[in-house]
Amino acid sequence: MATLNLGGKDLEIDEDGFIQDPEQWDDGVAADLAKTEQVDELTEDHWKVVNYIREYFIEFGSAPMVRKLCKASGFKLKEIYELFPTGPAKGACKIAGLPKPTGCV
Amino acid sequence: MSLVSVEHRAGKSFTVSIRQHELVVDASLEDGGEDGGPKPTELFVASLGSCIGIMIAAYCQNADLPYEGMEVDAAFDLAADPICIGSIAIDITMPEGFPEERRKALLRVAQACPIHNTLHRPPQISVEVVD
């Protein structure tokens, strides 16, 4: 497990850059994680998505399905991917401090 | 029905041959591949999106409705235990001038495409190791 300075804190991350301790997440951590997912700066639209994902995870223990994310945020699929080029599962969830999602072969 | 041939190239990369067409399928870098082509799960969802597109194009051609430049965007979520595609979201964007009152009919057409039907009535799958 590696360590990376995010938001001014040295945090443990996995091989794909997902933080291991959700309690350490804050806006500064999110901003630095965003840079690793092709998002130079988190705009109000980005935060709308990130905050929803985070609130959903805290309540349900999992990431929201992509359609639910669209409905809640008001963004179409294409707009979600424009905001988060690496996708909602990898990009947005990582920035929101969630654990790494299920991968596939 | 043509044979769909999947031949190993290197690592987790395969060449898919369908009639005179070829494409490369690979695992992502995170999943131990070289990202040399789409993943099987992505192709699966693409088959639904493109099937919807073709059905809509046919419907619009028959009904003399505008469809040039239409787009079908698809995204999916993976589920665990077992690993599978847990949900698929499809957005259809029609060109300007497509009548609002035809949207419901369009959705019915999309939901009746062969791939959509197949997902609702999963086929028998028989896998064998042959000599």
PDB file of C-alpha atoms in Angstrom:
ATOM      1  CA  MET A   1       0.000   0.000   0.000  1.00  0.00           C
ATOM      2  CA  ALA A   2       1.479   3.388  -0.997  1.00  0.00           C
ATOM      3  CA  THR A   3       1.156   6.843   0.597  1.00  0.00           C
ATOM      4  CA  LEU A   4       0.284  10.041  -1.253  1.00  0.00           C
ATOM      5  CA  ASN A   5      -0.010  13.634  -0.076  1.00  0.00           C
ATOM      6  CA  LEU A   6      -3.591  14.684  -0.732  1.00  0.00           C
ATOM      7  CA  GLY A   7      -5.107  17.885   0.611  1.00  0.00           C
ATOM      8  CA  GLY A   8      -1.980  18.415   2.712  1.00  0.00           C
ATOM      9  CA  LYS A   9      -2.272  14.996   4.379  1.00  0.00           C
ATOM     10  CA  ASP A  10      -0.247  11.819   3.813  1.00  0.00           C
ATOM     11  CA  LEU A  11      -2.920   9.245   2.999  1.00  0.00           C
ATOM     12  CA  GLU A  12      -2.732   5.556   2.273  1.00  0.00           C
ATOM     13  CA  ILE A  13      -3.899   4.728  -1.265  1.00  0.00           C
ATOM     14  CA  ASP A  14      -4.283   1.478  -3.182  1.00  0.00           C
ATOM     15  CA  GLU A  15      -2.596   0.668  -6.515  1.00  0.00           C
ATOM     16  CA  ASP A  16      -5.299   2.604  -8.382  1.00  0.00           C
ATOM     17  CA  GLY A  17      -5.129   5.691  -6.187  1.00  0.00           C
ATOM     18  CA  PHE A  18      -8.277   5.126  -4.095  1.00  0.00           C
ATOM     19  CA  ILE A  19      -7.913   6.355  -0.509  1.00  0.00           C
ATOM     20  CA  GLN A  20      -8.163   3.651   2.133  1.00  0.00           C
ATOM     21  CA  ASP A  21      -9.535   5.676   5.035  1.00  0.00           C
ATOM     22  CA  PRO A  22     -12.822   7.420   4.103  1.00  0.00           C
ATOM     23  CA  GLU A  23     -12.661   9.381   7.385  1.00  0.00           C
ATOM     24  CA  GLN A  24      -9.675  11.317   6.044  1.00  0.00           C
ATOM     25  CA  TRP A  25     -11.612  12.661   3.036  1.00  0.00           C
ATOM     26  CA  ASP A  26     -12.277  16.372   2.732  1.00  0.00           C
ATOM     27  CA  ASP A  27     -12.569  19.021   0.008  1.00  0.00           C
ATOM     28  CA  GLY A  28      -8.807  19.371  -0.276  1.00  0.00           C
ATOM     29  CA  VAL A  29      -8.363  15.618  -0.694  1.00  0.00           C
ATOM     30  CA  ALA A  30     -11.101  15.650  -3.351  1.00  0.00           C
ATOM     31  CA  ALA A  31      -9.400  18.470  -5.261  1.00  0.00           C
ATOM     32  CA  ASP A  32      -6.101  16.587  -5.375  1.00  0.00           C
ATOM     33  CA  LEU A  33      -7.777  13.281  -6.292  1.00  0.00           C
ATOM     34  CA  ALA A  34      -9.560  15.094  -9.125  1.00  0.00           C
ATOM     35  CA  LYS A  35      -6.233  15.954 -10.755  1.00  0.00           C
ATOM     36  CA  THR A  36      -5.450  12.226 -10.958  1.00  0.00           C
ATOM     37  CA  GLU A  37      -8.716  11.666 -12.866  1.00  0.00           C
ATOM     38  CA  GLN A  38      -8.291  14.289 -15.625  1.00  0.00           C
ATOM     39  CA  VAL A  39     -10.277  16.943 -13.735  1.00  0.00           C
ATOM     40  CA  ASP A  40      -8.113  20.053 -13.309  1.00  0.00           C
ATOM     41  CA  GLU A  41     -10.563  21.919 -11.154  1.00  0.00           C
ATOM     42  CA  LEU A  42     -13.768  20.910  -9.346  1.00  0.00           C
ATOM     43  CA  THR A  43     -16.590  23.202 -10.474  1.00  0.00           C
ATOM     44  CA  GLU A  44     -20.027  23.585  -8.909  1.00  0.00           C
ATOM     45  CA  ASP A  45     -21.278  20.886 -11.323  1.00  0.00           C
ATOM     46  CA  HIS A  46     -18.541  18.480 -10.229  1.00  0.00           C
ATOM     47  CA  TRP A  47     -19.363  19.071  -6.574  1.00  0.00           C
ATOM     48  CA  LYS A  48     -23.040  18.419  -7.206  1.00  0.00           C
ATOM     49  CA  VAL A  49     -22.123  14.917  -8.396  1.00  0.00           C
ATOM     50  CA  VAL A  50     -19.383  14.277  -5.833  1.00  0.00           C
ATOM     51  CA  ASN A  51     -21.534  15.372  -2.892  1.00  0.00           C
ATOM     52  CA  TYR A  52     -24.469  13.221  -4.034  1.00  0.00           C
ATOM     53  CA  ILE A  53     -22.246  10.157  -4.423  1.00  0.00           C
ATOM     54  CA  ARG A  54     -20.743  10.733  -1.006  1.00  0.00           C
ATOM     55  CA  GLU A  55     -24.115  11.254   0.724  1.00  0.00           C
ATOM     56  CA  TYR A  56     -25.496   8.157  -0.976  1.00  0.00           C
ATOM     57  CA  PHE A  57     -22.493   6.085   0.098  1.00  0.00           C
ATOM     58  CA  ILE A  58     -22.761   7.254   3.701  1.00  0.00           C
ATOM     59  CA  GLU A  59     -26.453   6.312   3.770  1.00  0.00           C
ATOM     60  CA  PHE A  60     -26.423   3.062   1.782  1.00  0.00           C
ATOM     61  CA  GLY A  61     -22.830   1.810   1.941  1.00  0.00           C
ATOM     62  CA  SER A  62     -22.488   1.624  -1.850  1.00  0.00           C
ATOM     63  CA  ALA A  63     -22.146   3.921  -4.836  1.00  0.00           C
ATOM     64  CA  PRO A  64     -25.371   4.987  -6.585  1.00  0.00           C
ATOM     65  CA  MET A  65     -26.186   3.392  -9.940  1.00  0.00           C
ATOM     66  CA  VAL A  66     -25.433   5.652 -12.843  1.00  0.00           C
ATOM     67  CA  ARG A  67     -29.090   6.302 -13.757  1.00  0.00           C
ATOM     68  CA  LYS A  68     -29.851   7.296 -10.174  1.00  0.00           C
ATOM     69  CA  LEU A  69     -26.882   9.650 -10.288  1.00  0.00           C
ATOM     70  CA  CYS A  70     -28.236  11.215 -13.492  1.00  0.00           C
ATOM     71  CA  LYS A  71     -31.715  11.695 -12.039  1.00  0.00           C
ATOM     72  CA  ALA A  72     -30.435  13.144  -8.766  1.00  0.00           C
ATOM     73  CA  SER A  73     -27.884  15.479 -10.327  1.00  0.00           C
ATOM     74  CA  GLY A  74     -29.966  16.485 -13.351  1.00  0.00           C
ATOM     75  CA  PHE A  75     -27.127  15.618 -15.721  1.00  0.00           C
ATOM     76  CA  LYS A  76     -27.437  13.381 -18.779  1.00  0.00           C
ATOM     77  CA  LEU A  77     -25.027  10.446 -19.181  1.00  0.00           C
ATOM     78  CA  LYS A  78     -22.919  12.383 -21.670  1.00  0.00           C
ATOM     79  CA  GLU A  79     -22.667  15.326 -19.271  1.00  0.00           C
ATOM     80  CA  ILE A  80     -21.550  13.065 -16.410  1.00  0.00           C
ATOM     81  CA  TYR A  81     -18.755  11.714 -18.619  1.00  0.00           C
ATOM     82  CA  GLU A  82     -17.804  15.222 -19.745  1.00  0.00           C
ATOM     83  CA  LEU A  83     -17.431  16.211 -16.112  1.00  0.00           C
ATOM     84  CA  PHE A  84     -15.615  12.984 -15.184  1.00  0.00           C
ATOM     85  CA  PRO A  85     -13.767  11.644 -18.273  1.00  0.00           C
ATOM     86  CA  THR A  86     -12.784   8.439 -16.497  1.00  0.00           C
ATOM     87  CA  GLY A  87     -16.430   7.785 -15.673  1.00  0.00           C
ATOM     88  CA  PRO A  88     -18.703   7.972 -12.639  1.00  0.00           C
ATOM     89  CA  ALA A  89     -17.607   4.622 -11.212  1.00  0.00           C
ATOM     90  CA  LYS A  90     -13.868   5.188 -11.332  1.00  0.00           C
ATOM     91  CA  GLY A  91     -13.451   8.956 -11.550  1.00  0.00           C
ATOM     92  CA  ALA A  92     -16.302  10.447  -9.560  1.00  0.00           C
ATOM     93  CA  CYS A  93     -16.292   7.728  -6.901  1.00  0.00           C
ATOM     94  CA  LYS A  94     -12.553   8.062  -6.390  1.00  0.00           C
ATOM     95  CA  ILE A  95     -12.836  11.836  -6.045  1.00  0.00           C
ATOM     96  CA  ALA A  96     -15.689  11.336  -3.558  1.00  0.00           C
ATOM     97  CA  GLY A  97     -13.423   9.175  -1.419  1.00  0.00           C
ATOM     98  CA  LEU A  98     -15.301   5.907  -1.977  1.00  0.00           C
ATOM     99  CA  PRO A  99     -13.607   2.508  -2.044  1.00  0.00           C
ATOM    100  CA  LYS A 100     -12.575   1.161  -5.441  1.00  0.00           C
ATOM    101  CA  PRO A 101     -15.620  -0.187  -7.344  1.00  0.00           C
ATOM    102  CA  THR A 102     -15.941  -3.767  -8.645  1.00  0.00           C
ATOM    103  CA  GLY A 103     -13.527  -4.366 -11.482  1.00  0.00           C
ATOM    104  CA  CYS A 104     -13.863  -6.825 -14.335  1.00  0.00           C
ATOM    105  CA  VAL A 105     -11.428  -8.982 -16.275  1.00  0.00           C
TER     106      VAL A 105
ATOM    107  CA  MET B   1     -25.617 -16.865 -38.382  1.00  0.00           C
ATOM    108  CA  SER B   2     -21.857 -16.293 -38.861  1.00  0.00           C
ATOM    109  CA  LEU B   3     -19.285 -17.763 -36.539  1.00  0.00           C
ATOM    110  CA  VAL B   4     -17.860 -15.248 -34.102  1.00  0.00           C
ATOM    111  CA  SER B   5     -14.200 -16.171 -33.759  1.00  0.00           C
ATOM    112  CA  VAL B   6     -12.129 -14.970 -30.805  1.00  0.00           C
ATOM    113  CA  GLU B   7      -8.402 -15.582 -31.184  1.00  0.00           C
ATOM    114  CA  HIS B   8      -5.711 -14.896 -28.611  1.00  0.00           C
ATOM    115  CA  ARG B   9      -3.140 -12.248 -29.537  1.00  0.00           C
ATOM    116  CA  ALA B  10      -1.086 -11.587 -26.426  1.00  0.00           C
ATOM    117  CA  GLY B  11      -1.675 -11.207 -22.704  1.00  0.00           C
ATOM    118  CA  LYS B  12      -5.427 -10.565 -22.298  1.00  0.00           C
ATOM    119  CA  SER B  13      -5.857  -9.236 -25.838  1.00  0.00           C
ATOM    120  CA  PHE B  14      -7.972 -11.076 -28.422  1.00  0.00           C
ATOM    121  CA  THR B  15      -8.907 -10.500 -32.066  1.00  0.00           C
ATOM    122  CA  VAL B  16     -12.618 -10.903 -32.754  1.00  0.00           C
ATOM    123  CA  SER B  17     -13.450 -11.897 -36.340  1.00  0.00           C
ATOM    124  CA  ILE B  18     -17.028 -11.637 -37.606  1.00  0.00           C
ATOM    125  CA  ARG B  19     -17.421 -12.192 -41.332  1.00  0.00           C
ATOM    126  CA  GLN B  20     -15.011  -9.730 -42.995  1.00  0.00           C
ATOM    127  CA  HIS B  21     -14.835  -7.549 -39.871  1.00  0.00           C
ATOM    128  CA  GLU B  22     -12.212  -7.564 -37.137  1.00  0.00           C
ATOM    129  CA  LEU B  23     -11.767  -5.822 -33.834  1.00  0.00           C
ATOM    130  CA  VAL B  24      -9.435  -6.163 -30.865  1.00  0.00           C
ATOM    131  CA  VAL B  25     -10.825  -6.804 -27.397  1.00  0.00           C
ATOM    132  CA  ASP B  26      -8.613  -6.343 -24.343  1.00  0.00           C
ATOM    133  CA  ALA B  27      -8.726  -5.945 -20.582  1.00  0.00           C
ATOM    134  CA  SER B  28      -8.114  -2.486 -19.106  1.00  0.00           C
ATOM    135  CA  LEU B  29      -4.750  -1.558 -17.613  1.00  0.00           C
ATOM    136  CA  GLU B  30      -6.311  -1.798 -14.135  1.00  0.00           C
ATOM    137  CA  ASP B  31      -7.502  -5.300 -14.917  1.00  0.00           C
ATOM    138  CA  GLY B  32      -4.112  -6.505 -16.160  1.00  0.00           C
ATOM    139  CA  GLY B  33      -4.550  -5.850 -19.879  1.00  0.00           C
ATOM    140  CA  GLU B  34      -3.027  -3.344 -22.280  1.00  0.00           C
ATOM    141  CA  ASP B  35      -6.288  -1.460 -23.072  1.00  0.00           C
ATOM    142  CA  GLY B  36      -5.748  -2.334 -26.746  1.00  0.00           C
ATOM    143  CA  GLY B  37      -9.476  -2.355 -27.417  1.00  0.00           C
ATOM    144  CA  PRO B  38     -12.855  -2.305 -25.705  1.00  0.00           C
ATOM    145  CA  LYS B  39     -13.543  -4.671 -22.833  1.00  0.00           C
ATOM    146  CA  PRO B  40     -16.094  -7.483 -23.282  1.00  0.00           C
ATOM    147  CA  THR B  41     -18.480  -5.753 -20.879  1.00  0.00           C
ATOM    148  CA  GLU B  42     -18.235  -2.547 -22.914  1.00  0.00           C
ATOM    149  CA  LEU B  43     -18.942  -4.448 -26.136  1.00  0.00           C
ATOM    150  CA  PHE B  44     -21.942  -6.076 -24.487  1.00  0.00           C
ATOM    151  CA  VAL B  45     -23.422  -2.705 -23.596  1.00  0.00           C
ATOM    152  CA  ALA B  46     -22.438  -1.312 -27.009  1.00  0.00           C
ATOM    153  CA  SER B  47     -24.433  -4.113 -28.615  1.00  0.00           C
ATOM    154  CA  LEU B  48     -27.536  -2.915 -26.770  1.00  0.00           C
ATOM    155  CA  GLY B  49     -26.891   0.725 -27.634  1.00  0.00           C
ATOM    156  CA  SER B  50     -26.256   0.023 -31.305  1.00  0.00           C
ATOM    157  CA  CYS B  51     -29.204  -2.374 -31.555  1.00  0.00           C
ATOM    158  CA  ILE B  52     -31.425   0.398 -30.208  1.00  0.00           C
ATOM    159  CA  GLY B  53     -29.886   2.792 -32.722  1.00  0.00           C
ATOM    160  CA  ILE B  54     -30.586   0.490 -35.660  1.00  0.00           C
ATOM    161  CA  MET B  55     -34.162  -0.165 -34.572  1.00  0.00           C
ATOM    162  CA  ILE B  56     -34.811   3.552 -34.183  1.00  0.00           C
ATOM    163  CA  ALA B  57     -33.253   4.291 -37.568  1.00  0.00           C
ATOM    164  CA  ALA B  58     -35.519   1.696 -39.179  1.00  0.00           C
ATOM    165  CA  TYR B  59     -38.583   3.087 -37.397  1.00  0.00           C
ATOM    166  CA  CYS B  60     -37.767   6.641 -38.459  1.00  0.00           C
ATOM    167  CA  GLN B  61     -37.104   5.610 -42.054  1.00  0.00           C
ATOM    168  CA  ASN B  62     -40.516   3.915 -42.198  1.00  0.00           C
ATOM    169  CA  ALA B  63     -42.292   6.809 -40.540  1.00  0.00           C
ATOM    170  CA  ASP B  64     -40.382   9.488 -42.447  1.00  0.00           C
ATOM    171  CA  LEU B  65     -39.065  11.063 -39.258  1.00  0.00           C
ATOM    172  CA  PRO B  66     -35.680  12.796 -38.793  1.00  0.00           C
ATOM    173  CA  TYR B  67     -32.958  10.630 -37.274  1.00  0.00           C
ATOM    174  CA  GLU B  68     -29.664  11.629 -38.939  1.00  0.00           C
ATOM    175  CA  GLY B  69     -27.115  12.520 -36.303  1.00  0.00           C
ATOM    176  CA  MET B  70     -29.023  10.731 -33.547  1.00  0.00           C
ATOM    177  CA  GLU B  71     -26.970   9.460 -30.618  1.00  0.00           C
ATOM    178  CA  VAL B  72     -27.333   6.613 -28.179  1.00  0.00           C
ATOM    179  CA  ASP B  73     -25.187   6.911 -25.048  1.00  0.00           C
ATOM    180  CA  ALA B  74     -24.843   3.966 -22.705  1.00  0.00           C
ATOM    181  CA  ALA B  75     -23.246   3.489 -19.309  1.00  0.00           C
ATOM    182  CA  PHE B  76     -23.273   0.560 -16.937  1.00  0.00           C
ATOM    183  CA  ASP B  77     -22.578  -0.425 -13.353  1.00  0.00           C
ATOM    184  CA  LEU B  78     -20.862  -3.641 -12.344  1.00  0.00           C
ATOM    185  CA  ALA B  79     -22.205  -5.797  -9.519  1.00  0.00           C
ATOM    186  CA  ALA B  80     -20.271  -8.300  -7.420  1.00  0.00           C
ATOM    187  CA  ASP B  81     -20.953 -11.895  -6.317  1.00  0.00           C
ATOM    188  CA  PRO B  82     -20.949 -12.929  -9.066  1.00  0.00           C
ATOM    189  CA  ILE B  83     -19.280 -10.179 -11.075  1.00  0.00           C
ATOM    190  CA  CYS B  84     -21.800  -9.061 -13.694  1.00  0.00           C
ATOM    191  CA  ILE B  85     -23.327  -6.009 -15.259  1.00  0.00           C
ATOM    192  CA  GLY B  86     -25.767  -4.850 -12.597  1.00  0.00           C
ATOM    193  CA  SER B  87     -27.463  -2.024 -14.434  1.00  0.00           C
ATOM    194  CA  ILE B  88     -27.389  -0.314 -17.826  1.00  0.00           C
ATOM    195  CA  ALA B  89     -28.489   3.260 -18.503  1.00  0.00           C
ATOM    196  CA  ILE B  90     -29.274   4.379 -22.039  1.00  0.00           C
ATOM    197  CA  ASP B  91     -29.794   7.969 -23.212  1.00  0.00           C
ATOM    198  CA  ILE B  92     -31.216   8.535 -26.695  1.00  0.00           C
ATOM    199  CA  THR B  93     -30.721  11.968 -28.265  1.00  0.00           C
ATOM    200  CA  MET B  94     -32.714  12.649 -31.428  1.00  0.00           C
ATOM    201  CA  PRO B  95     -31.918  15.473 -33.855  1.00  0.00           C
ATOM    202  CA  GLU B  96     -33.693  18.801 -33.773  1.00  0.00           C
ATOM    203  CA  GLY B  97     -37.065  18.533 -35.416  1.00  0.00           C
ATOM    204  CA  PHE B  98     -37.911  15.113 -34.028  1.00  0.00           C
ATOM    205  CA  PRO B  99     -41.503  15.460 -32.838  1.00  0.00           C
ATOM    206  CA  GLU B 100     -42.013  15.397 -29.073  1.00  0.00           C
ATOM    207  CA  GLU B 101     -45.230  13.405 -29.445  1.00  0.00           C
ATOM    208  CA  ARG B 102     -43.278  10.482 -30.953  1.00  0.00           C
ATOM    209  CA  ARG B 103     -40.980  10.039 -27.944  1.00  0.00           C
ATOM    210  CA  LYS B 104     -43.123   7.360 -26.298  1.00  0.00           C
ATOM    211  CA  ALA B 105     -43.246   5.387 -29.529  1.00  0.00           C
ATOM    212  CA  LEU B 106     -39.478   5.722 -29.811  1.00  0.00           C
ATOM    213  CA  LEU B 107     -39.018   4.276 -26.331  1.00  0.00           C
ATOM    214  CA  ARG B 108     -41.269   1.326 -27.222  1.00  0.00           C
ATOM    215  CA  VAL B 109     -39.159   0.707 -30.314  1.00  0.00           C
ATOM    216  CA  ALA B 110     -35.939   0.879 -28.271  1.00  0.00           C
ATOM    217  CA  GLN B 111     -37.279  -1.505 -25.654  1.00  0.00           C
ATOM    218  CA  ALA B 112     -38.305  -4.021 -28.322  1.00  0.00           C
ATOM    219  CA  CYS B 113     -34.875  -4.359 -29.940  1.00  0.00           C
ATOM    220  CA  PRO B 114     -33.517  -7.923 -30.216  1.00  0.00           C
ATOM    221  CA  ILE B 115     -30.725  -7.344 -27.682  1.00  0.00           C
ATOM    222  CA  HIS B 116     -33.158  -5.813 -25.182  1.00  0.00           C
ATOM    223  CA  ASN B 117     -35.481  -8.799 -25.708  1.00  0.00           C
ATOM    224  CA  THR B 118     -32.566 -11.203 -25.222  1.00  0.00           C
ATOM    225  CA  LEU B 119     -31.648  -9.593 -21.913  1.00  0.00           C
ATOM    226  CA  HIS B 120     -35.200 -10.095 -20.718  1.00  0.00           C
ATOM    227  CA  ARG B 121     -35.304 -13.702 -21.888  1.00  0.00           C
ATOM    228  CA  PRO B 122     -31.719 -14.922 -21.351  1.00  0.00           C
ATOM    229  CA  PRO B 123     -30.663 -17.541 -23.903  1.00  0.00           C
ATOM    230  CA  GLN B 124     -29.397 -21.010 -23.135  1.00  0.00           C
ATOM    231  CA  ILE B 125     -25.606 -20.914 -23.045  1.00  0.00           C
ATOM    232  CA  SER B 126     -23.625 -24.077 -23.707  1.00  0.00           C
ATOM    233  CA  VAL B 127     -19.845 -24.001 -23.230  1.00  0.00           C
ATOM    234  CA  GLU B 128     -17.560 -26.910 -24.052  1.00  0.00           C
ATOM    235  CA  VAL B 129     -13.822 -27.473 -24.172  1.00  0.00           C
ATOM    236  CA  VAL B 130     -13.087 -29.127 -27.516  1.00  0.00           C
ATOM    237  CA  ASP B 131     -10.000 -30.834 -28.964  1.00  0.00           C
TER     238      ASP B 131
END
